[in-house]
CSV table of C-alpha atoms in Angstrom, one decimal:
chain,number,residue,atom,x,y,z
A,1,PHE,CA,35.7,120.6,175.8
A,2,SER,CA,34.3,124.1,175.9
A,3,PRO,CA,36.6,127.1,175.8
A,4,GLY,CA,35.9,127.7,179.5
A,5,VAL,CA,37.0,124.1,180.5
A,6,LEU,CA,40.1,124.3,178.4
A,7,SER,CA,41.0,127.7,180.0
A,8,ARG,CA,40.6,126.2,183.5
A,9,MET,CA,42.7,123.2,182.5
A,10,ALA,CA,45.4,125.4,181.2
A,11,GLU,CA,45.4,127.5,184.4
A,12,SER,CA,45.6,124.3,186.5
A,13,SER,CA,48.6,123.2,184.5
A,14,LYS,CA,50.3,126.5,185.1
A,15,THR,CA,49.6,126.2,188.8
A,16,LEU,CA,51.0,122.6,188.9
A,17,ALA,CA,54.1,123.7,187.0
A,18,ARG,CA,54.6,126.5,189.4
A,19,LEU,CA,54.3,124.3,192.5
A,20,ALA,CA,56.7,121.8,190.9
A,21,LEU,CA,59.2,124.6,190.3
A,22,LEU,CA,58.9,125.8,193.9
A,23,GLU,CA,59.4,122.3,195.2
A,24,LEU,CA,62.4,121.7,193.0
A,25,CYS,CA,64.2,124.9,194.1
A,26,ARG,CA,63.2,124.3,197.8
A,27,SER,CA,65.0,121.0,197.9
A,28,TRP,CA,68.0,122.2,195.8
A,29,HIS,CA,71.4,120.5,196.3
A,30,PRO,CA,74.6,120.9,194.3
A,31,SER,CA,74.5,117.2,193.4
A,32,ARG,CA,71.0,117.4,191.8
A,33,SER,CA,70.9,116.1,188.2
A,34,LEU,CA,69.3,118.3,185.6
A,35,SER,CA,70.5,116.3,182.6
A,36,CYS,CA,67.0,116.1,181.0
A,37,LEU,CA,65.9,119.7,181.7
A,38,PRO,CA,65.3,121.8,178.6
A,39,LEU,CA,67.1,125.1,178.4
A,40,GLU,CA,63.9,127.1,178.6
A,41,LEU,CA,62.9,125.5,181.8
A,42,SER,CA,66.4,125.9,183.2
A,43,ARG,CA,66.0,129.7,182.9
A,44,LEU,CA,62.8,129.5,185.1
A,45,VAL,CA,64.7,127.4,187.6
A,46,TRP,CA,67.6,129.9,187.7
A,47,GLU,CA,65.2,132.9,188.2
A,48,GLN,CA,63.5,131.1,191.1
A,49,LEU,CA,66.8,130.2,192.7
A,50,LYS,CA,67.8,133.8,192.6
A,51,ALA,CA,64.4,134.9,194.1
A,52,ASN,CA,64.7,132.4,196.9
A,53,HIS,CA,68.3,133.4,197.7
A,54,ALA,CA,67.3,137.1,197.8
A,55,LEU,CA,64.4,136.4,200.2
A,56,GLU,CA,66.6,134.4,202.4
A,57,HIS,CA,69.2,137.1,202.5
A,58,GLN,CA,66.6,139.8,203.3
A,59,ALA,CA,65.1,137.7,206.1
A,60,ALA,CA,68.6,137.1,207.6
A,61,ALA,CA,69.3,140.9,207.4
A,62,GLY,CA,65.9,141.8,208.7
A,63,ASP,CA,65.5,144.3,205.9
A,64,ARG,CA,63.3,143.8,202.9
A,65,ASP,CA,65.3,146.4,201.0
A,66,ALA,CA,68.7,144.8,201.6
A,67,PRO,CA,70.7,144.5,198.4
A,68,ALA,CA,71.0,141.0,197.0
A,69,ALA,CA,74.0,139.0,198.1
A,70,PRO,CA,76.2,137.3,195.4
A,71,MET,CA,74.8,133.9,194.4
A,72,PRO,CA,76.8,131.0,196.0
A,73,CYS,CA,78.6,128.9,193.5
A,74,ALA,CA,76.9,125.7,194.8
A,75,LEU,CA,73.5,127.0,193.5
A,76,MET,CA,74.8,127.2,190.0
A,77,PHE,CA,76.7,124.0,189.6
A,78,PRO,CA,73.8,121.7,188.6
A,79,LEU,CA,72.9,124.2,185.9
A,80,VAL,CA,76.5,124.7,184.8
A,81,ARG,CA,77.2,121.0,184.7
A,82,ASP,CA,74.0,119.6,183.1
A,83,VAL,CA,72.4,122.5,181.2
A,84,TRP,CA,75.0,125.2,180.3
A,85,ARG,CA,77.7,122.6,179.8
A,86,ALA,CA,80.6,124.9,180.8
A,87,SER,CA,83.9,123.9,179.2
A,88,GLU,CA,85.8,127.1,180.1
A,89,MET,CA,85.5,129.1,183.4
A,90,ASP,CA,87.2,132.4,184.5
A,91,LEU,CA,87.0,133.0,188.2
A,92,SER,CA,89.8,135.5,188.3
A,93,ASP,CA,90.0,138.0,191.2
A,94,GLY,CA,87.1,136.2,193.0
A,95,GLY,CA,88.2,137.6,196.4
A,96,ARG,CA,86.8,135.7,199.3
A,97,TRP,CA,84.1,134.2,197.2
A,98,ILE,CA,86.5,131.7,195.7
A,99,THR,CA,87.9,129.4,198.3
A,100,ASP,CA,89.1,125.8,198.7
A,101,ASP,CA,85.4,124.8,198.9
A,102,SER,CA,84.9,126.3,195.5
A,103,LEU,CA,87.5,124.0,194.0
A,104,GLY,CA,85.8,121.0,195.5
A,105,ALA,CA,82.5,122.1,193.9
A,106,LEU,CA,84.2,122.4,190.5
A,107,ALA,CA,84.6,118.6,190.5
A,108,TYR,CA,80.9,118.4,189.4
A,109,LEU,CA,81.9,120.0,186.1
A,110,ASP,CA,83.2,116.9,184.3
A,111,GLY,CA,83.4,118.8,181.0
A,112,LEU,CA,85.6,121.6,182.3
A,113,ALA,CA,88.7,122.0,180.1
A,114,SER,CA,90.0,125.4,180.9
A,115,LEU,CA,90.1,127.1,184.3
A,116,ARG,CA,91.4,130.5,185.3
A,117,LEU,CA,92.0,131.4,188.9
A,118,THR,CA,94.2,134.5,188.7
A,119,LEU,CA,94.4,136.5,191.9
A,120,CYS,CA,92.2,134.1,193.8
A,121,ARG,CA,94.2,134.7,197.0
A,122,PHE,CA,92.0,132.7,199.3
A,123,LEU,CA,93.0,129.4,197.7
A,124,THR,CA,95.5,127.2,199.6
A,125,ASP,CA,98.0,124.5,198.8
A,126,SER,CA,95.7,122.0,200.6
A,127,GLY,CA,92.7,123.0,198.5
A,128,SER,CA,94.6,122.6,195.3
A,129,ALA,CA,94.6,118.8,196.0
A,130,GLN,CA,91.0,118.8,194.6
A,131,LEU,CA,92.0,120.0,191.1
A,132,PRO,CA,93.1,116.5,189.8
A,133,ARG,CA,89.5,115.5,190.2
A,134,LEU,CA,88.8,117.6,187.0
A,135,SER,CA,89.8,114.8,184.7
A,136,GLY,CA,89.2,116.8,181.5
A,137,LEU,CA,91.2,119.8,182.5
A,138,GLN,CA,93.7,120.9,179.8
A,139,ALA,CA,94.5,124.6,180.7
A,140,LEU,CA,95.0,125.9,184.2
A,141,ASP,CA,95.9,129.5,185.3
A,142,VAL,CA,96.7,129.9,189.0
A,143,SER,CA,98.9,133.0,188.6
A,144,TRP,CA,99.3,135.5,191.4
A,145,THR,CA,97.7,133.3,194.0
A,146,GLU,CA,99.2,132.1,197.3
A,147,LEU,CA,100.0,128.6,196.1
A,148,GLY,CA,103.4,127.2,196.3
A,149,ASP,CA,105.5,124.0,196.1
A,150,ARG,CA,102.9,121.7,197.8
A,151,ALA,CA,100.3,122.9,195.3
A,152,ALA,CA,102.6,122.1,192.4
A,153,GLY,CA,102.8,118.6,193.7
A,154,HIS,CA,99.0,118.3,193.6
A,155,LEU,CA,98.9,119.8,190.1
A,156,ALA,CA,101.1,117.1,188.9
A,157,GLY,CA,98.1,114.9,189.2
A,158,CYS,CA,96.3,116.8,186.4
A,159,LEU,CA,97.8,114.6,183.8
A,160,GLY,CA,95.8,116.1,180.9
A,161,LEU,CA,97.2,119.6,181.3
A,162,THR,CA,98.7,121.1,178.2
A,163,SER,CA,99.0,124.7,179.5
A,164,LEU,CA,99.9,125.8,183.1
A,165,ASN,CA,100.4,129.4,184.3
A,166,LEU,CA,102.3,129.7,187.6
A,167,THR,CA,103.2,133.3,187.2
A,168,GLY,CA,103.7,135.2,190.4
A,169,LEU,CA,103.6,132.3,192.8
A,170,GLY,CA,105.9,133.5,195.6
A,171,GLY,CA,106.0,130.1,197.3
A,172,LEU,CA,107.1,128.3,194.1
A,173,THR,CA,110.7,127.1,194.1
A,174,ASP,CA,112.8,124.6,192.1
A,175,ARG,CA,111.4,121.7,194.2
A,176,GLY,CA,107.9,122.6,193.0
A,177,VAL,CA,109.1,122.7,189.4
A,178,ALA,CA,110.6,119.2,189.9
A,179,SER,CA,107.2,117.8,191.0
A,180,LEU,CA,105.7,118.9,187.6
A,181,LEU,CA,107.6,116.2,185.7
A,182,PRO,CA,104.6,113.8,185.4
A,183,LEU,CA,102.8,116.3,183.2
A,184,ARG,CA,104.0,114.7,180.0
A,185,ARG,CA,101.4,116.5,177.8
A,186,LEU,CA,102.4,120.0,178.9
A,187,GLN,CA,103.1,122.3,176.0
A,188,ARG,CA,103.0,125.8,177.7
A,189,LEU,CA,104.5,126.6,181.1
A,190,SER,CA,104.9,130.0,182.8
A,191,LEU,CA,107.3,130.4,185.7
A,192,ALA,CA,107.6,134.2,185.5
A,193,SER,CA,108.0,136.3,188.6
A,194,THR,CA,108.8,133.3,190.8
A,195,SER,CA,111.9,132.3,192.8
A,196,VAL,CA,113.0,129.5,190.5
A,197,THR,CA,116.7,129.2,189.6
A,198,ASP,CA,118.9,127.4,187.1
A,199,ALA,CA,118.1,124.2,188.9
A,200,ALA,CA,114.5,124.4,187.7
A,201,LEU,CA,115.7,124.1,184.1
A,202,ASP,CA,117.9,121.1,185.1
A,203,TYR,CA,114.8,119.5,186.5
A,204,LEU,CA,112.7,120.2,183.4
A,205,THR,CA,115.4,118.6,181.1
A,206,TYR,CA,116.5,115.9,183.5
A,207,TYR,CA,114.8,112.9,181.7
A,208,THR,CA,116.0,114.1,178.3
A,209,ARG,CA,119.6,114.3,179.5
A,210,PHE,CA,119.3,111.1,181.4
A,211,PRO,CA,116.7,109.0,179.6
A,212,GLU,CA,117.9,105.8,181.4
A,213,ALA,CA,116.4,107.3,184.6
A,214,ASN,CA,112.9,107.3,183.1
A,215,THR,CA,112.5,103.6,183.5
A,216,ASP,CA,108.7,103.6,183.2
A,217,GLY,CA,108.4,106.4,180.7
A,218,ALA,CA,106.0,108.2,183.0
A,219,ARG,CA,108.0,111.4,183.5
A,220,GLY,CA,109.4,114.3,181.5
A,221,VAL,CA,108.0,117.3,179.7
A,222,SER,CA,109.1,116.4,176.2
A,223,GLU,CA,106.1,118.1,174.6
A,224,LEU,CA,106.9,121.6,176.0
A,225,ARG,CA,106.9,124.3,173.3
A,226,TRP,CA,106.7,127.6,175.2
A,227,LEU,CA,108.4,128.5,178.5
A,228,GLU,CA,108.1,131.9,180.2
A,229,LEU,CA,111.0,132.7,182.5
A,230,SER,CA,111.0,136.5,182.9
A,231,ASN,CA,111.7,138.1,186.3
A,232,THR,CA,113.1,134.9,187.9
A,233,ARG,CA,116.5,134.0,189.4
A,234,ILE,CA,117.6,132.1,186.4
A,235,THR,CA,121.0,133.2,185.0
A,236,ASP,CA,122.5,133.4,181.6
A,237,THR,CA,124.3,130.1,182.3
A,238,GLY,CA,121.0,128.4,182.9
A,239,VAL,CA,119.5,129.8,179.8
A,240,GLY,CA,122.6,128.8,177.8
A,241,LYS,CA,122.1,125.2,178.9
A,242,LEU,CA,118.5,125.2,177.8
A,243,VAL,CA,119.3,126.8,174.5
A,244,ALA,CA,121.9,124.1,173.8
A,245,ILE,CA,119.2,121.5,174.3
A,246,ILE,CA,116.7,123.4,172.1
A,247,GLU,CA,119.2,123.7,169.2
A,248,ASP,CA,119.9,120.0,169.4
A,249,GLY,CA,116.3,119.4,168.7
A,250,SER,CA,115.3,117.9,172.1
A,251,PRO,CA,113.3,118.0,174.2
A,252,TYR,CA,111.6,121.1,172.9
A,253,GLY,CA,112.1,120.9,169.1
A,254,SER,CA,111.5,124.4,167.7
A,255,GLY,CA,110.3,125.8,171.0
A,256,GLU,CA,110.4,129.3,172.3
A,257,VAL,CA,111.9,130.6,175.5
A,258,ALA,CA,110.1,133.8,176.6
A,259,GLY,CA,111.6,136.4,178.8
A,260,HIS,CA,115.3,135.9,177.8
A,261,SER,CA,117.4,136.7,174.8
A,262,HIS,CA,120.1,134.4,173.6
A,263,SER,CA,122.7,133.9,170.9
A,264,SER,CA,122.0,131.4,168.1
A,265,ARG,CA,125.4,129.8,168.7
A,266,THR,CA,125.4,126.9,171.1
A,267,PRO,CA,127.2,128.2,174.2
A,268,THR,CA,130.1,126.3,175.7
A,269,VAL,CA,128.9,125.2,179.1
A,270,PRO,CA,130.0,122.6,181.7
A,271,GLU,CA,128.4,119.2,181.8
A,272,PRO,CA,125.1,119.6,183.7
A,273,THR,CA,124.8,118.1,187.1
A,274,PRO,CA,122.1,115.4,187.3
A,275,TYR,CA,119.3,116.2,189.6
A,276,PRO,CA,117.1,113.4,191.0
A,277,HIS,CA,113.4,113.8,190.6
A,278,SER,CA,111.3,115.0,193.5
A,279,THR,CA,109.5,112.4,195.5
């Protein structure tokens, strides 16, 4: 082929590639698979998606100079899931951009292991029911959100969790803590700045104090190593009971209780009252 023919063929290939890119982005959907897309091509797709979104926003506003609106999460998920392979995500203080619908979209990220949702105040207890769909989730932070006891019940379905931060949940009570007992792999738990009382500690240690009640072995937080209790309604008596269990070597071994000081001597406390698990 002559140089002129080769040049025209190269130009035609670029045109075809451009048309294919435009078509791909025009029919975009969060469920689209990009598993075979090279990283370099994914950058072109991302740039085109941003350009399309900006044009749509300007057309809706009737102003070509209108500032670009934030990119919807749904546009990013195929790239995050198949190309960027996100294993950790921090959506803290997302304002009204992070809602229950966002949690549903996160289910596309089957490799997500760590998720931070601090100060995402537009999340609801009902929306949290979608989090157990993240089968690989190991660390979850929902601190200072509007979630409460119902959400804690949903989080109990995230069986792979090893770290859970519930700091600042005004709607969390002892009943919500009781619902966390199926999280057998849990190693770190923060209940700081909540309304939990001594009963929460009784719940957490229930299946160690009464192992005969754990007939199927599916409940109890025996792996817990770190527990944050600052700024709660827990009393010295409650902490004393927990310390006695720690110093006996179960269920927390050489664990650490943050937020409270205590004597190294095992306190004399009355026999704990058995609390039934939450249903």
